[in-house]
């Protein structure tokens, strides 16, 4: 796991930052690898939840200075319940899952939906949690809008079907009524003609 995380960290750093040549990668300062990276990165003490490092991108995203972030616990940023937070830690420790979609709170109180990748790492005998944060709020909103539009269209379709059924039902009823009126008119005409013929025969003396 440590090797995988190391490869992930170095890969992200190399592919997303200006190319820098190091004489010896083993001497690469762990924190300097994150400092100027464009991705939001936070490192926390896995046991206490204390934020022990945050890069410049994290400071810009959350609206806190780096010093303020390092004086906080990670629970000050997320809006997870204690139970949910414990479940996430258990999944990470058991290597069941490392990627989660949660809500994070910014300094101005705004709630942002983020996709986070969490990986435990050993630094000088201390287990820390490396957190790479990707803001997906807009993408989530678009998905929600799509769902709303789909629900509206479905509702309109159901309404049109109901209206069509009522129109069909009324037309059928109207057709029956017209047929009854037609039969009544024909019967009345027959009766009138029969009565007229009866009067005619009487006048003729038959």
XYZ file of N, CA and C in Angstrom:
618
model
N 0.832 -1.206 0.000
C 0.000 0.000 0.000
C 0.868 1.259 0.000
N 1.953 1.248 0.822
C 2.821 2.427 0.888
C 3.439 2.717 -0.469
N 3.853 1.647 -1.180
C 4.454 1.836 -2.493
C 3.440 2.406 -3.475
N 2.199 1.909 -3.405
C 1.143 2.395 -4.301
C 0.873 3.874 -4.058
N 0.791 4.253 -2.789
C 0.540 5.655 -2.449
C 1.687 6.532 -2.913
N 2.911 6.052 -2.730
C 4.078 6.830 -3.168
C 4.045 7.067 -4.664
N 3.719 6.007 -5.418
C 3.628 6.134 -6.874
C 2.529 7.115 -7.256
N 1.381 7.022 -6.544
C 0.258 7.926 -6.814
C 0.661 9.377 -6.577
N 1.304 9.634 -5.455
C 1.705 11.001 -5.112
C 2.685 11.554 -6.136
N 3.719 10.772 -6.429
C 4.733 11.232 -7.381
C 4.138 11.406 -8.767
N 3.223 10.478 -9.142
C 2.582 10.565 -10.458
C 1.762 11.821 -10.595
N 0.961 12.121 -9.578
C 0.139 13.337 -9.601
C 1.025 14.569 -9.684
N 2.083 14.557 -8.922
C 2.983 15.716 -8.890
C 3.658 15.945 -10.238
N 4.153 14.866 -10.845
C 4.887 14.993 -12.099
C 3.994 15.359 -13.267
N 2.818 14.757 -13.331
C 1.946 14.962 -14.487
C 1.163 16.265 -14.420
N 1.042 16.859 -13.250
C 0.240 18.069 -13.126
C 1.045 19.309 -12.769
N 2.359 19.169 -12.604
C 3.198 20.308 -12.248
C 4.304 20.456 -13.277
N 4.913 21.649 -13.355
C 6.051 21.824 -14.247
C 7.129 20.797 -13.940
N 7.759 20.284 -14.971
C 8.742 19.226 -14.807
C 9.960 19.740 -14.050
N 10.312 19.053 -12.973
C 11.489 19.407 -12.186
C 12.355 18.166 -12.057
N 13.621 18.279 -12.293
C 14.526 17.138 -12.223
C 15.176 17.105 -10.850
N 15.098 15.974 -10.190
C 15.705 15.812 -8.877
C 16.870 14.832 -8.995
N 17.938 15.147 -8.309
C 19.084 14.263 -8.361
C 18.782 12.931 -7.714
N 17.960 12.958 -6.688
C 17.627 11.734 -5.981
C 16.204 11.862 -5.462
N 15.267 11.072 -6.030
C 13.857 11.189 -5.660
C 13.632 10.854 -4.192
N 14.506 10.050 -3.602
C 14.325 9.688 -2.199
C 14.538 10.888 -1.284
N 15.197 11.915 -1.772
C 15.448 13.117 -0.987
C 14.370 14.179 -1.200
N 13.387 13.841 -2.033
C 12.302 14.790 -2.290
C 11.547 15.068 -0.996
N 11.518 16.311 -0.604
C 10.788 16.677 0.606
C 9.317 16.355 0.427
N 8.775 15.629 1.389
C 7.401 15.139 1.264
C 6.401 16.270 1.083
N 6.540 17.326 1.853
C 5.574 18.413 1.795
C 5.789 19.328 0.596
N 7.045 19.497 0.191
C 7.315 20.339 -0.966
C 6.695 19.765 -2.237
N 6.480 18.454 -2.241
C 5.858 17.811 -3.398
C 4.420 18.276 -3.580
N 3.806 18.767 -2.505
C 2.409 19.203 -2.557
C 2.233 20.716 -2.641
N 3.199 21.450 -2.129
C 3.011 22.874 -1.847
C 2.442 23.673 -3.015
N 3.064 23.601 -4.172
C 2.627 24.411 -5.310
C 1.762 23.637 -6.295
N 1.303 22.476 -5.869
C 0.460 21.663 -6.754
C -0.928 22.281 -6.885
N -1.523 22.156 -8.061
C -2.836 22.768 -8.302
C -3.983 22.076 -7.606
N -3.817 20.796 -7.250
C -4.885 20.061 -6.569
C -4.939 20.430 -5.091
N -6.148 20.427 -4.548
C -6.328 20.695 -3.119
C -5.857 19.471 -2.340
N -4.875 19.653 -1.479
C -4.315 18.538 -0.716
C -4.203 18.894 0.758
N -4.631 17.952 1.574
C -4.573 18.118 3.026
C -4.014 16.833 3.623
N -3.197 16.972 4.649
C -2.670 15.810 5.363
C -3.095 15.930 6.817
N -3.718 14.869 7.319
C -4.220 14.891 8.697
C -3.642 13.731 9.493
N -3.593 13.921 10.789
C -3.219 12.838 11.692
C -4.395 11.868 11.725
N -4.157 10.637 11.306
C -5.255 9.682 11.170
C -5.897 9.357 12.516
N -5.124 9.465 13.585
C -5.636 9.121 14.913
C -6.426 10.256 15.539
N -5.911 11.473 15.449
C -6.550 12.609 16.125
C -7.437 13.451 15.209
N -7.197 13.366 13.896
C -7.962 14.189 12.958
C -7.409 15.595 12.814
N -6.279 15.875 13.467
C -5.649 17.197 13.350
C -5.094 17.392 11.943
N -5.298 18.586 11.390
C -4.703 18.906 10.094
C -3.250 19.304 10.347
N -2.312 18.547 9.777
C -0.898 18.839 10.007
C -0.256 19.495 8.787
N -0.986 19.499 7.681
C -0.461 20.180 6.492
C -1.600 20.468 5.519
N -1.516 21.608 4.850
C -2.457 21.973 3.778
C -1.677 22.800 2.766
N -1.857 22.505 1.486
C -1.093 23.254 0.480
C -1.796 24.563 0.113
N -1.177 25.313 -0.792
C -1.716 26.619 -1.169
C -3.102 26.494 -1.806
N -3.284 25.443 -2.610
C -4.582 25.235 -3.268
C -5.680 25.022 -2.237
N -5.353 24.324 -1.146
C -6.327 24.101 -0.073
C -6.686 25.419 0.598
N -5.684 26.260 0.802
C -5.922 27.571 1.416
C -6.844 28.413 0.544
N -6.609 28.389 -0.762
C -7.461 29.160 -1.685
C -8.878 28.600 -1.717
N -8.994 27.296 -1.735
C -10.314 26.672 -1.861
C -11.171 26.889 -0.616
N -10.603 26.625 0.549
C -11.389 26.702 1.785
C -11.514 28.123 2.321
N -10.630 29.023 1.900
C -10.724 30.408 2.356
C -10.043 30.670 3.681
N -9.247 29.716 4.157
C -8.464 29.893 5.381
C -6.983 30.031 5.011
N -6.226 30.675 5.867
C -4.781 30.683 5.667
C -4.247 29.289 5.997
N -3.049 29.006 5.545
C -2.460 27.699 5.839
C -2.290 27.508 7.344
N -1.925 28.580 8.036
C -1.750 28.508 9.490
C -3.076 28.203 10.183
N -4.152 28.813 9.683
C -5.476 28.554 10.264
C -5.878 27.103 10.038
N -5.628 26.604 8.849
C -5.978 25.215 8.551
C -5.214 24.251 9.455
N -3.925 24.537 9.682
C -3.105 23.642 10.507
C -3.477 23.707 11.991
N -4.294 24.671 12.355
C -4.755 24.756 13.747
C -6.126 24.101 13.917
N -6.649 23.544 12.828
C -8.001 22.978 12.844
C -7.960 21.453 12.770
N -9.101 20.865 13.071
C -9.301 19.437 12.831
C -10.085 19.282 11.533
N -9.943 18.131 10.900
C -10.593 17.914 9.614
C -12.116 17.969 9.733
N -12.633 17.650 10.926
C -14.084 17.681 11.111
C -14.638 19.100 11.030
N -13.753 20.114 11.130
C -14.204 21.501 10.987
C -14.510 21.825 9.531
N -13.978 21.021 8.617
C -14.208 21.248 7.191
C -15.341 20.393 6.647
N -15.408 19.147 7.082
C -16.483 18.299 6.566
C -17.729 18.423 7.428
N -18.827 17.995 6.885
C -20.104 18.075 7.614
C -20.624 16.667 7.890
N -19.688 15.752 8.096
C -20.051 14.361 8.352
C -20.436 14.168 9.816
N -21.305 13.212 10.037
C -21.598 12.825 11.409
C -20.414 12.009 11.927
N -20.295 11.905 13.235
C -19.200 11.135 13.834
C -19.243 9.687 13.376
N -20.457 9.153 13.283
C -20.626 7.760 12.862
C -20.161 7.552 11.421
N -20.547 8.475 10.531
C -20.142 8.364 9.127
C -18.634 8.491 8.983
N -18.037 9.412 9.733
C -16.585 9.600 9.690
C -15.858 8.329 10.130
N -16.367 7.669 11.166
C -15.764 6.419 11.637
C -15.878 5.328 10.577
N -17.021 5.277 9.906
C -17.214 4.276 8.858
C -16.217 4.478 7.722
N -15.980 5.739 7.357
C -15.019 6.039 6.287
C -13.613 5.601 6.694
N -13.213 5.910 7.931
C -11.887 5.520 8.421
C -11.742 4.003 8.408
N -12.786 3.289 8.822
C -12.745 1.826 8.833
C -12.583 1.270 7.422
N -13.289 1.857 6.458
C -13.173 1.403 5.080
C -11.769 1.644 4.535
N -11.172 2.761 4.928
C -9.805 3.069 4.487
C -8.815 2.095 5.121
N -8.951 1.860 6.424
C -8.038 0.958 7.132
C -8.139 -0.465 6.602
N -9.346 -0.875 6.237
C -9.557 -2.226 5.703
C -9.313 -2.310 4.203
N -8.894 -1.180 3.624
C -8.608 -1.095 2.189
C -9.816 -1.499 1.342
N -11.013 -1.186 1.849
C -12.240 -1.485 1.112
C -12.556 -0.390 0.097
N -12.232 0.837 0.465
C -12.588 1.981 -0.371
C -11.681 3.159 -0.030
N -11.347 3.950 -1.042
C -10.491 5.117 -0.810
C -11.071 6.392 -1.417
N -12.175 6.267 -2.106
C -12.764 7.432 -2.777
C -14.184 7.650 -2.260
N -14.482 8.900 -1.908
C -15.776 9.219 -1.322
C -16.281 10.564 -1.850
N -17.594 10.709 -1.890
C -18.217 11.988 -2.241
C -18.889 12.519 -0.981
N -18.414 13.666 -0.504
C -18.923 14.245 0.742
C -19.099 15.754 0.558
N -19.635 16.389 1.574
C -19.785 17.846 1.569
C -18.740 18.473 2.487
N -18.111 19.547 2.005
C -17.147 20.294 2.814
C -17.622 21.734 2.969
N -17.301 22.308 4.111
C -17.741 23.662 4.429
C -16.581 24.643 4.296
N -16.792 25.725 3.545
C -15.757 26.736 3.357
C -15.790 27.758 4.495
N -14.802 28.629 4.512
C -14.713 29.636 5.575
C -15.908 30.577 5.571
N -16.485 30.829 4.382
C -17.635 31.735 4.283
C -18.963 31.037 4.559
N -18.898 29.762 4.939
C -20.106 29.017 5.262
C -20.705 28.263 4.096
N -20.167 28.469 2.906
C -20.696 27.791 1.716
C -20.378 26.300 1.780
N -21.353 25.490 1.377
C -21.172 24.041 1.337
C -20.853 23.620 -0.089
N -19.748 22.891 -0.258
C -19.342 22.411 -1.571
C -19.296 20.884 -1.558
N -19.775 20.287 -2.630
C -19.703 18.834 -2.776
C -18.351 18.479 -3.380
N -17.627 17.596 -2.713
C -16.279 17.258 -3.165
C -16.105 15.753 -3.312
N -15.258 15.397 -4.265
C -14.846 14.010 -4.472
C -13.457 13.901 -3.857
N -13.321 13.084 -2.824
C -12.034 13.010 -2.130
C -11.415 11.618 -2.258
N -10.092 11.599 -2.395
C -9.322 10.357 -2.374
C -8.502 10.367 -1.090
N -8.628 9.333 -0.298
C -7.964 9.264 1.000
C -7.017 8.066 1.045
N -5.762 8.332 1.419
C -4.775 7.261 1.497
C -3.934 7.415 2.760
N -3.815 6.342 3.560
C -2.947 6.394 4.741
C -1.480 6.292 4.318
N -0.609 6.976 5.060
C 0.814 6.973 4.718
C 1.621 7.125 5.995
N 2.769 6.470 6.034
C 3.622 6.496 7.222
C 4.722 7.540 7.048
N 4.701 8.553 7.911
C 5.749 9.577 7.895
C 6.439 9.579 9.256
N 7.682 9.147 9.262
C 8.469 9.131 10.507
C 7.749 8.372 11.619
N 7.141 7.252 11.253
C 6.480 6.415 12.248
C 5.069 6.838 12.595
N 4.608 7.937 12.043
C 3.242 8.404 12.300
C 2.367 8.127 11.077
N 1.183 7.551 11.323
C 0.250 7.278 10.231
C -0.573 8.532 9.964
N -0.432 9.056 8.765
C -1.201 10.241 8.381
C -2.145 9.867 7.248
N -3.102 10.729 7.029
C -4.086 10.500 5.972
C -3.929 11.592 4.918
N -3.549 11.171 3.723
C -3.408 12.115 2.614
C -4.760 12.262 1.938
N -5.222 13.489 1.829
C -6.546 13.767 1.265
C -6.400 14.664 0.038
N -6.822 14.140 -1.107
C -6.814 14.904 -2.354
C -8.259 15.257 -2.680
N -8.545 16.544 -2.778
C -9.926 17.037 -2.871
C -10.218 17.588 -4.266
N -11.331 17.153 -4.826
C -11.768 17.648 -6.138
C -13.187 18.189 -6.016
N -13.368 19.462 -6.289
C -14.686 20.103 -6.177
C -15.581 19.682 -7.348
N -16.705 19.031 -7.038
C -17.629 18.569 -8.087
C -19.016 19.182 -7.899
N -19.062 20.309 -7.206
C -20.353 20.942 -6.905
C -21.151 21.243 -8.162
N -20.520 21.900 -9.138
C -21.225 22.280 -10.368
C -21.707 21.058 -11.127
N -20.858 20.037 -11.188
C -21.232 18.807 -11.886
C -22.439 18.161 -11.208
N -22.425 18.166 -9.871
C -23.539 17.595 -9.111
C -24.813 18.390 -9.335
N -24.682 19.724 -9.390
C -25.858 20.571 -9.615
C -26.465 20.302 -10.980
N -25.605 20.142 -12.000
C -26.099 19.850 -13.344
C -26.839 18.518 -13.359
N -26.303 17.540 -12.632
C -26.971 16.240 -12.560
C -28.330 16.383 -11.892
N -28.371 17.183 -10.823
C -29.640 17.401 -10.125
C -30.643 18.119 -11.022
N -30.151 19.102 -11.810
C -31.026 19.815 -12.743
C -31.571 18.852 -13.786
N -30.704 17.962 -14.289
C -31.148 16.961 -15.267
C -32.236 16.072 -14.671
N -32.039 15.673 -13.413
C -33.042 14.834 -12.755
C -34.362 15.582 -12.605
N -34.271 16.863 -12.240
C -35.481 17.679 -12.084
C -36.214 17.805 -13.411
N -35.453 18.075 -14.489
C -36.063 18.209 -15.818
C -36.715 16.908 -16.251
N -36.036 15.792 -15.985
C -36.603 14.486 -16.337
C -37.899 14.249 -15.572
N -37.897 14.577 -14.275
C -39.105 14.409 -13.465
C -40.238 15.298 -13.972
N -39.886 16.540 -14.393
C -40.894 17.450 -14.940
C -41.478 16.882 -16.225
N -40.610 16.371 -17.105
C -41.067 15.795 -18.375
C -41.952 14.578 -18.138
N -41.552 13.747 -17.173
C -42.371 12.574 -16.840
C -43.730 13.016 -16.315
N -43.722 14.042 -15.451
C -44.979 14.565 -14.920
C -45.874 15.115 -16.017
N -45.262 15.845 -16.969
C -46.034 16.397 -18.087
C -46.603 15.283 -18.958
N -45.813 14.228 -19.168
C -46.277 13.095 -19.972
C -47.469 12.409 -19.312
N -47.357 12.211 -17.991
C -48.467 11.596 -17.255
C -49.709 12.474 -17.329
N -49.514 13.796 -17.199
C -50.633 14.733 -17.280
C -51.287 14.683 -18.658
N -50.469 14.641 -19.711
C -51.000 14.563 -21.076
C -51.768 13.265 -21.294
N -51.250 12.173 -20.730
C -51.948 10.888 -20.844
C -53.297 10.943 -20.132
N -53.312 11.565 -18.945
C -54.572 11.704 -18.202
C -55.576 12.549 -18.987
N -55.087 13.672 -19.548
C -55.965 14.544 -20.329
C -56.475 13.819 -21.565
N -55.584 13.076 -22.222
C -55.978 12.322 -23.420
C -57.039 11.287 -23.084
N -56.871 10.624 -21.930
C -57.852 9.627 -21.520
C -59.205 10.273 -21.245
N -59.188 11.428 -20.564
C -60.439 12.132 -20.273
C -61.120 12.587 -21.560
N -60.319 13.090 -22.512
C -60.885 13.513 -23.797
C -61.490 12.324 -24.527
N -60.754 11.204 -24.534
C -61.254 9.989 -25.186
C -62.545 9.515 -24.527
N -62.553 9.551 -23.197
C -63.736 9.120 -22.456
C -64.931 10.019 -22.756
N -64.695 11.335 -22.791
C -65.771 12.287 -23.081
C -66.263 12.164 -24.520
N -65.327 11.939 -25.446
C -65.714 11.758 -26.850
C -66.560 10.502 -27.023
N -66.175 9.455 -26.306
C -66.940 8.215 -26.374
C -68.344 8.422 -25.811
N -68.404 9.142 -24.694
C -69.697 9.439 -24.082
C -70.538 10.312 -25.004
N -69.882 11.302 -25.629
C -70.583 12.187 -26.555
C -71.085 11.420 -27.770
N -70.298 10.465 -28.231
C -70.690 9.652 -29.378
C -71.929 8.827 -29.049
N -71.954 8.277 -27.838
C -73.119 7.494 -27.407
C -74.351 8.385 -27.320
N -74.158 9.589 -26.751
C -75.277 10.528 -26.640
C -75.788 10.941 -28.020
N -74.876 11.198 -28.936
C -75.278 11.560 -30.304
C -76.031 10.418 -30.978
N -75.570 9.194 -30.713
C -76.252 8.024 -31.285
C -77.661 7.898 -30.714
N -77.797 8.144 -29.403
C -79.118 8.078 -28.771
C -80.029 9.174 -29.317
N -79.455 10.383 -29.505
C -80.245 11.487 -30.066
C -80.689 11.158 -31.483
N -79.762 10.565 -32.245
C -80.097 10.184 -33.623
C -81.222 9.152 -33.643
N -81.131 8.155 -32.769
C -82.188 7.135 -32.698
C -83.517 7.754 -32.286
N -83.435 8.699 -31.325
C -84.661 9.361 -30.880
C -85.289 10.168 -32.012
N -84.444 10.891 -32.759
C -84.957 11.685 -33.884
C -85.567 10.801 -34.960
N -84.924 9.668 -35.224
C -85.468 8.741 -36.221
C -86.795 8.156 -35.745
N -86.857 7.834 -34.446
C -88.100 7.301 -33.892
C -89.205 8.341 -33.946
N -88.853 9.590 -33.612
C -89.839 10.668 -33.661
C -90.296 10.909 -35.088
N -89.355 10.838 -36.024
C -89.727 11.024 -37.430
C -90.670 9.918 -37.901
N -90.336 8.699 -37.473
C -91.199 7.564 -37.842
C -92.592 7.737 -37.260
N -92.634 8.165 -35.990
C -93.925 8.377 -35.342
C -94.701 9.507 -36.026
N -93.982 10.591 -36.373
C -94.637 11.728 -37.041
C -95.175 11.318 -38.403
N -94.372 10.581 -39.153
C -94.807 10.114 -40.471
C -96.003 9.186 -40.357
N -95.949 8.316 -39.348
C -97.062 7.375 -39.164
C -98.324 8.134 -38.795
N -98.226 9.137 -37.961
C -99.371 9.944 -37.554
C -99.923 10.746 -38.732
N -98.988 11.258 -39.576
C -99.406 12.008 -40.756
C -100.162 11.105 -41.733
N -99.656 9.905 -41.925
C -100.327 8.955 -42.828
C -101.691 8.560 -42.295
N -101.786 8.458 -40.989
C -103.063 8.084 -40.381
C -104.096 9.181 -40.605
N -103.701 10.438 -40.486
C -104.595 11.568 -40.720
C -104.988 11.633 -42.187
N -104.017 11.361 -43.062
C -104.276 11.400 -44.498
C -105.312 10.343 -44.895
N -105.172 9.138 -44.331
C -106.113 8.064 -44.655
C -107.506 8.394 -44.135
N -107.561 9.045 -42.994
C -108.850 9.408 -42.413
C -109.555 10.444 -43.276
N -108.773 11.407 -43.793
C -109.355 12.446 -44.638
C -109.834 11.886 -45.970
N -109.162 10.838 -46.414
C -109.539 10.244 -47.695
C -110.747 9.318 -47.554
N -111.079 9.018 -46.316
C -112.268 8.191 -46.075
C -112.004 6.717 -46.139
N -110.752 6.331 -46.039
C -110.449 4.893 -46.038
C -110.750 4.282 -44.701
